Amino acid sequence: MIAIVDGGSTKCDWVILENDGTEVLKTETIGFNPNIIKAELIAPEIENNQALSKFHDYIEHIFFYGSGCGTSEKKLIVEREIQKVFTNAQIHVKEDLLAAAYAAYRGVPAIVCILGTGSNACYFDGEKVKTELPSLGFLIGDEGSGSALGKQLVRHYFMKKLPPDLHQQFTEIYQLNIDDLLKNMYHNPRANAYMADFTRFIVDRKTHPYFQNFIYKELKNFLEFQVMPYEECRECEVNFIGSIAYFFEDSLRAAASDFHFKIGTVVQKPIESLVNYHRDYIIPKL
């Protein structure tokens, strides 16, 4: 059996296949970004998933594509913790950009972007991923992401920048005080996911004039910082993976038009396309 995992910062999508490519299970765990979650929490989280527990002894290969897995050190952390549970499997850990590149590939080279809890971008020619920029993470990077939008929303709320109607609605829904906010920001191991969760408030009100400008500015910030540095950005399509790109696609296309970028595909969840890529290209080589 083969497991394919799309590992975001908020959650991981798991698909288990028979060796012939037949799907036998879909499930989820929390995200395993090693820059955010404590390593010792990874194995217990997997073990607590009852659906996965049935296959611990039968999975021979695990292809894990994870946010925060861009360095050898971080890859080894995730590999080691997964191996504790799946003792009979070969663990293959790659960064999430490679999964996005596979999932968004349409036969021609393209810029591939992730806009979910975090954000990132690369150039994929069909064989190799090229990254021009480092991922600066939740604190000083991740422009345009759910965590960035969430931080801006909360900041605007406490600094009394929201219009009265939005301020009142936010107060009624979250009952958020500054002590709870600071506690979760500085002591929650998944602070990025905590902040990104506030983006649901924006999604539900994305047609509000205040949020239309709010969203547009943050997505334009992403394009400027993470796409513009690629010289190929004006020659090929820019494809997107992730919930933020999906829910705010209209604003994303409007921001891209300012840079004269050509937006190609926008996919909310890459897991289906990722699984198909493995059926076509990876499994036959095993």
Coordinates of N, CA and C in Angstrom, one line a residue, residues 58-186:
Y58 N 0.7 -2.2 6.9 CA 0.6 -2.6 5.5 C 1.1 -1.6 4.5
I59 N 1.4 -0.4 5.0 CA 1.8 0.7 4.1 C 3.3 0.5 3.8
E60 N 3.7 0.5 2.6 CA 5.1 0.3 2.2 C 5.8 1.6 1.9
H61 N 5.1 2.6 1.3 CA 5.7 3.8 1.0 C 4.8 5.0 1.4
I62 N 5.3 6.0 2.0 CA 4.6 7.2 2.3 C 5.3 8.4 1.6
F63 N 4.5 9.1 0.8 CA 5.0 10.3 0.1 C 4.3 11.5 0.8
F64 N 5.1 12.2 1.6 CA 4.6 13.3 2.4 C 5.2 14.6 1.9
Y65 N 4.3 15.5 1.5 CA 4.7 16.8 1.0 C 4.2 17.8 2.0
G66 N 5.1 18.5 2.7 CA 4.7 19.3 3.8 C 5.2 20.7 3.8
S67 N 4.4 21.6 4.3 CA 4.8 23.0 4.6 C 5.9 22.9 5.7
G68 N 6.9 23.8 5.6 CA 8.0 23.8 6.5 C 9.0 22.7 6.3
C69 N 8.9 22.0 5.2 CA 9.9 20.9 5.0 C 10.8 21.2 3.8
G70 N 11.3 22.5 3.8 CA 12.1 22.9 2.8 C 13.6 22.7 3.0
T71 N 14.0 22.3 4.2 CA 15.4 22.0 4.5 C 15.6 20.5 4.9
S72 N 16.8 20.0 4.8 CA 17.1 18.6 5.1 C 16.8 18.4 6.6
E73 N 17.1 19.3 7.5 CA 16.9 19.2 8.9 C 15.4 19.0 9.2
K74 N 14.5 19.8 8.6 CA 13.1 19.7 8.9 C 12.5 18.4 8.2
K75 N 13.0 18.1 7.1 CA 12.5 16.8 6.4 C 12.8 15.6 7.3
L76 N 14.0 15.6 7.9 CA 14.4 14.5 8.8 C 13.5 14.4 10.0
I77 N 13.1 15.6 10.6 CA 12.3 15.6 11.7 C 11.0 14.9 11.4
V78 N 10.3 15.3 10.3 CA 9.0 14.7 10.0 C 9.2 13.2 9.6
E79 N 10.2 12.9 8.9 CA 10.5 11.5 8.5 C 10.6 10.6 9.7
R80 N 11.4 11.1 10.7 CA 11.6 10.3 11.9 C 10.4 10.1 12.7
E81 N 9.5 11.1 12.8 CA 8.3 11.0 13.6 C 7.3 10.1 12.9
I82 N 7.2 10.2 11.6 CA 6.2 9.3 10.8 C 6.7 7.9 10.9
Q83 N 8.0 7.7 10.8 CA 8.6 6.3 10.9 C 8.3 5.6 12.2
K84 N 8.1 6.3 13.3 CA 7.7 5.7 14.5 C 6.4 5.0 14.5
V85 N 5.5 5.4 13.6 CA 4.2 4.8 13.5 C 4.2 3.8 12.4
F86 N 4.7 4.2 11.2 CA 4.7 3.3 10.1 C 6.1 2.6 10.0
T87 N 6.3 1.6 10.8 CA 7.7 1.1 10.9 C 8.1 0.3 9.7
N88 N 7.2 -0.2 8.9 CA 7.5 -1.0 7.7 C 7.6 -0.2 6.4
A89 N 7.4 1.1 6.5 CA 7.3 1.9 5.3 C 8.6 2.7 5.0
Q90 N 8.8 2.9 3.8 CA 9.8 3.9 3.3 C 9.2 5.3 3.3
I91 N 9.8 6.2 4.0 CA 9.2 7.6 4.1 C 9.9 8.5 3.2
H92 N 9.1 9.2 2.3 CA 9.7 10.2 1.4 C 9.1 11.5 1.7
V93 N 9.9 12.4 2.3 CA 9.4 13.7 2.7 C 9.9 14.8 1.8
K94 N 9.0 15.6 1.2 CA 9.4 16.7 0.3 C 8.6 17.9 0.7
E95 N 9.1 19.1 0.2 CA 8.4 20.3 0.6 C 7.0 20.4 -0.2
D96 N 6.1 21.2 0.4 CA 4.8 21.3 -0.2 C 4.8 22.0 -1.5
L97 N 5.8 22.8 -1.9 CA 5.8 23.4 -3.2 C 5.9 22.3 -4.3
L98 N 6.6 21.2 -4.0 CA 6.6 20.2 -5.1 C 5.3 19.6 -5.3
A99 N 4.5 19.4 -4.2 CA 3.1 18.8 -4.4 C 2.3 19.8 -5.2
A100 N 2.4 21.1 -4.9 CA 1.6 22.1 -5.6 C 2.0 22.1 -7.1
A101 N 3.3 22.0 -7.3 CA 3.8 21.9 -8.7 C 3.2 20.7 -9.5
Y102 N 3.2 19.6 -8.8 CA 2.6 18.4 -9.5 C 1.1 18.6 -9.7
A103 N 0.5 19.1 -8.7 CA -1.0 19.2 -8.8 C -1.4 20.3 -9.8
A104 N -0.6 21.3 -10.0 CA -1.0 22.4 -10.8 C -0.5 22.3 -12.3
Y105 N 0.3 21.2 -12.5 CA 1.0 21.1 -13.8 C 0.0 20.7 -14.9
R106 N 0.0 21.5 -16.0 CA -0.9 21.3 -17.1 C -0.2 21.0 -18.4
G107 N 1.0 20.6 -18.3 CA 1.8 20.2 -19.5 C 2.7 21.3 -20.0
V108 N 2.7 22.5 -19.4 CA 3.5 23.6 -19.8 C 4.1 24.3 -18.5
P109 N 5.3 24.8 -18.6 CA 5.9 25.5 -17.5 C 5.0 26.6 -16.9
A110 N 5.1 26.8 -15.6 CA 4.3 27.8 -15.0 C 4.8 28.2 -13.6
I111 N 4.5 29.4 -13.2 CA 4.7 29.8 -11.8 C 3.6 29.1 -11.0
V112 N 4.0 28.5 -9.9 CA 3.0 27.8 -9.0 C 3.0 28.5 -7.6
C113 N 1.9 28.8 -7.1 CA 1.8 29.5 -5.9 C 0.9 28.8 -4.9
I114 N 1.3 28.8 -3.6 CA 0.4 28.3 -2.6 C -0.1 29.5 -1.8
L115 N -1.5 29.5 -1.7 CA -2.1 30.5 -0.8 C -3.1 29.8 0.1
G116 N -2.6 29.4 1.2 CA -3.5 28.7 2.2 C -3.3 29.4 3.5
T117 N -3.0 28.5 4.6 CA -2.7 29.1 5.9 C -1.4 29.9 5.7
G118 N -0.4 29.4 5.0 CA 0.8 30.1 4.6 C 0.8 30.4 3.1
S119 N 2.0 30.9 2.7 CA 2.1 31.2 1.2 C 3.5 30.9 0.8
N120 N 3.6 30.6 -0.5 CA 4.9 30.4 -1.1 C 4.7 30.4 -2.7
A121 N 5.8 30.4 -3.4 CA 5.8 30.4 -4.9 C 7.0 29.7 -5.4
C122 N 6.9 29.2 -6.6 CA 8.1 28.6 -7.3 C 7.8 28.6 -8.8
Y123 N 8.8 28.3 -9.6 CA 8.7 28.1 -11.0 C 8.9 26.6 -11.3
F124 N 8.0 26.0 -12.1 CA 8.0 24.5 -12.4 C 8.0 24.3 -13.9
D125 N 9.0 23.7 -14.4 CA 9.1 23.5 -15.8 C 8.6 22.1 -16.3
G126 N 8.0 21.4 -15.4 CA 7.6 20.0 -15.7 C 8.5 18.9 -15.1
E127 N 9.7 19.3 -14.7 CA 10.6 18.4 -14.1 C 11.2 18.9 -12.8
K128 N 11.6 20.2 -12.9 CA 12.4 20.7 -11.7 C 11.6 21.9 -11.2
V129 N 11.7 22.1 -9.9 CA 11.2 23.2 -9.2 C 12.3 24.2 -8.9
K130 N 12.1 25.5 -9.3 CA 13.0 26.5 -9.1 C 12.4 27.5 -8.1
T131 N 13.2 27.8 -7.0 CA 12.7 28.7 -6.0 C 13.7 29.9 -5.9
E132 N 13.3 31.1 -6.1 CA 14.1 32.3 -6.1 C 14.2 32.9 -4.7
L133 N 13.3 32.6 -3.9 CA 13.1 33.3 -2.6 C 13.0 32.3 -1.4
P134 N 13.5 32.7 -0.3 CA 13.3 31.9 0.9 C 11.8 32.0 1.4
S135 N 11.3 31.0 2.2 CA 10.1 31.2 2.8 C 10.3 31.7 4.2
L136 N 9.8 32.9 4.5 CA 10.1 33.6 5.7 C 9.2 33.3 6.9
G137 N 8.1 32.5 6.5 CA 7.3 31.9 7.6 C 6.3 32.9 8.1
F138 N 5.6 32.5 9.2 CA 4.4 33.1 9.7 C 4.7 34.5 10.3
L139 N 5.9 34.7 10.9 CA 6.1 36.0 11.6 C 6.4 37.1 10.6
I140 N 7.2 36.9 9.6 CA 7.6 38.1 8.8 C 7.4 37.8 7.3
G141 N 6.8 36.6 7.0 CA 6.5 36.3 5.6 C 5.1 35.9 5.4
D142 N 4.8 34.9 4.5 CA 3.5 34.4 4.3 C 2.5 35.5 3.8
E143 N 3.0 36.4 3.0 CA 2.1 37.4 2.4 C 0.9 36.8 1.7
G144 N -0.3 37.4 1.9 CA -1.5 37.0 1.2 C -2.1 35.8 1.8
S145 N -1.5 35.2 2.8 CA -2.0 33.9 3.3 C -3.2 34.1 4.3
G146 N -3.8 33.0 4.7 CA -4.8 33.1 5.7 C -4.3 33.6 7.0
S147 N -3.1 33.3 7.4 CA -2.5 33.8 8.7 C -2.3 35.3 8.5
A148 N -1.8 35.8 7.4 CA -1.6 37.2 7.2 C -2.9 38.0 7.2
L149 N -3.9 37.5 6.5 CA -5.2 38.1 6.5 C -5.8 38.1 7.9
G150 N -5.7 37.0 8.7 CA -6.2 37.0 10.0 C -5.5 38.0 10.9
K151 N -4.1 38.1 10.8 CA -3.4 39.1 11.6 C -3.9 40.5 11.3
Q152 N -4.1 40.8 10.0 CA -4.5 42.1 9.6 C -5.9 42.4 10.2
L153 N -6.8 41.4 10.1 CA -8.2 41.6 10.6 C -8.2 41.9 12.1
V154 N -7.4 41.1 12.9 CA -7.4 41.3 14.3 C -6.7 42.6 14.7
R155 N -5.7 43.0 13.9 CA -5.1 44.3 14.2 C -6.0 45.4 13.9
H156 N -6.7 45.3 12.8 CA -7.7 46.4 12.5 C -8.8 46.5 13.6
Y157 N -9.2 45.3 14.1 CA -10.2 45.3 15.1 C -9.8 46.0 16.4
F158 N -8.6 45.6 16.9 CA -8.2 46.2 18.2 C -7.8 47.7 18.0
M159 N -7.3 48.0 16.8 CA -7.0 49.4 16.6 C -8.1 50.3 16.1
K160 N -9.3 49.7 16.2 CA -10.6 50.3 15.8 C -10.6 50.9 14.4
K161 N -10.1 50.1 13.5 CA -10.1 50.5 12.1 C -11.2 49.9 11.3
L162 N -11.9 48.9 11.9 CA -13.0 48.3 11.1 C -14.2 49.2 11.1
P163 N -15.0 49.2 10.1 CA -16.3 50.0 10.1 C -17.2 49.5 11.3
P164 N -18.1 50.3 11.8 CA -18.9 50.0 12.9 C -19.7 48.7 12.8
D165 N -20.2 48.4 11.6 CA -21.0 47.1 11.4 C -20.1 45.9 11.5
L166 N -18.9 46.0 10.9 CA -18.0 44.8 11.0 C -17.4 44.7 12.4
H167 N -17.1 45.8 13.1 CA -16.6 45.8 14.4 C -17.6 45.1 15.4
Q168 N -18.8 45.5 15.3 CA -19.9 44.9 16.1 C -20.0 43.4 15.9
Q169 N -20.0 43.0 14.6 CA -20.2 41.6 14.3 C -19.0 40.8 14.8
F170 N -17.8 41.3 14.6 CA -16.6 40.6 15.1 C -16.7 40.4 16.6
T171 N -17.1 41.4 17.3 CA -17.2 41.4 18.8 C -18.2 40.3 19.2
E172 N -19.4 40.3 18.6 CA -20.4 39.3 18.9 C -20.0 37.9 18.6
I173 N -19.3 37.7 17.6 CA -18.9 36.3 17.2 C -17.8 35.8 18.0
Y174 N -16.7 36.6 18.2 CA -15.5 36.1 18.8 C -15.3 36.4 20.3
Q175 N -16.0 37.5 20.8 CA -15.8 37.9 22.2 C -14.3 37.8 22.6
L176 N -13.5 38.4 21.7 CA -12.0 38.3 21.9 C -11.5 39.4 22.7
N177 N -10.7 39.1 23.7 CA -10.0 40.1 24.5 C -8.5 40.0 24.3
I178 N -7.8 41.0 24.6 CA -6.4 41.1 24.3 C -5.6 40.1 25.0
D179 N -6.0 39.7 26.2 CA -5.2 38.7 27.0 C -5.3 37.3 26.3
D180 N -6.5 36.9 25.8 CA -6.6 35.7 25.1 C -5.8 35.7 23.7
L181 N -5.9 36.9 23.1 CA -5.2 37.0 21.8 C -3.7 36.8 22.0
L182 N -3.1 37.5 23.0 CA -1.7 37.4 23.2 C -1.3 36.0 23.7
K183 N -2.1 35.4 24.4 CA -1.8 34.0 24.9 C -1.7 33.1 23.7
N184 N -2.7 33.2 22.8 CA -2.7 32.3 21.6 C -1.6 32.7 20.6
M185 N -1.2 33.9 20.5 CA -0.1 34.3 19.6 C 1.2 33.8 20.1
Y186 N 1.5 33.9 21.4 CA 2.8 33.6 21.9 C 3.0 32.2 22.6

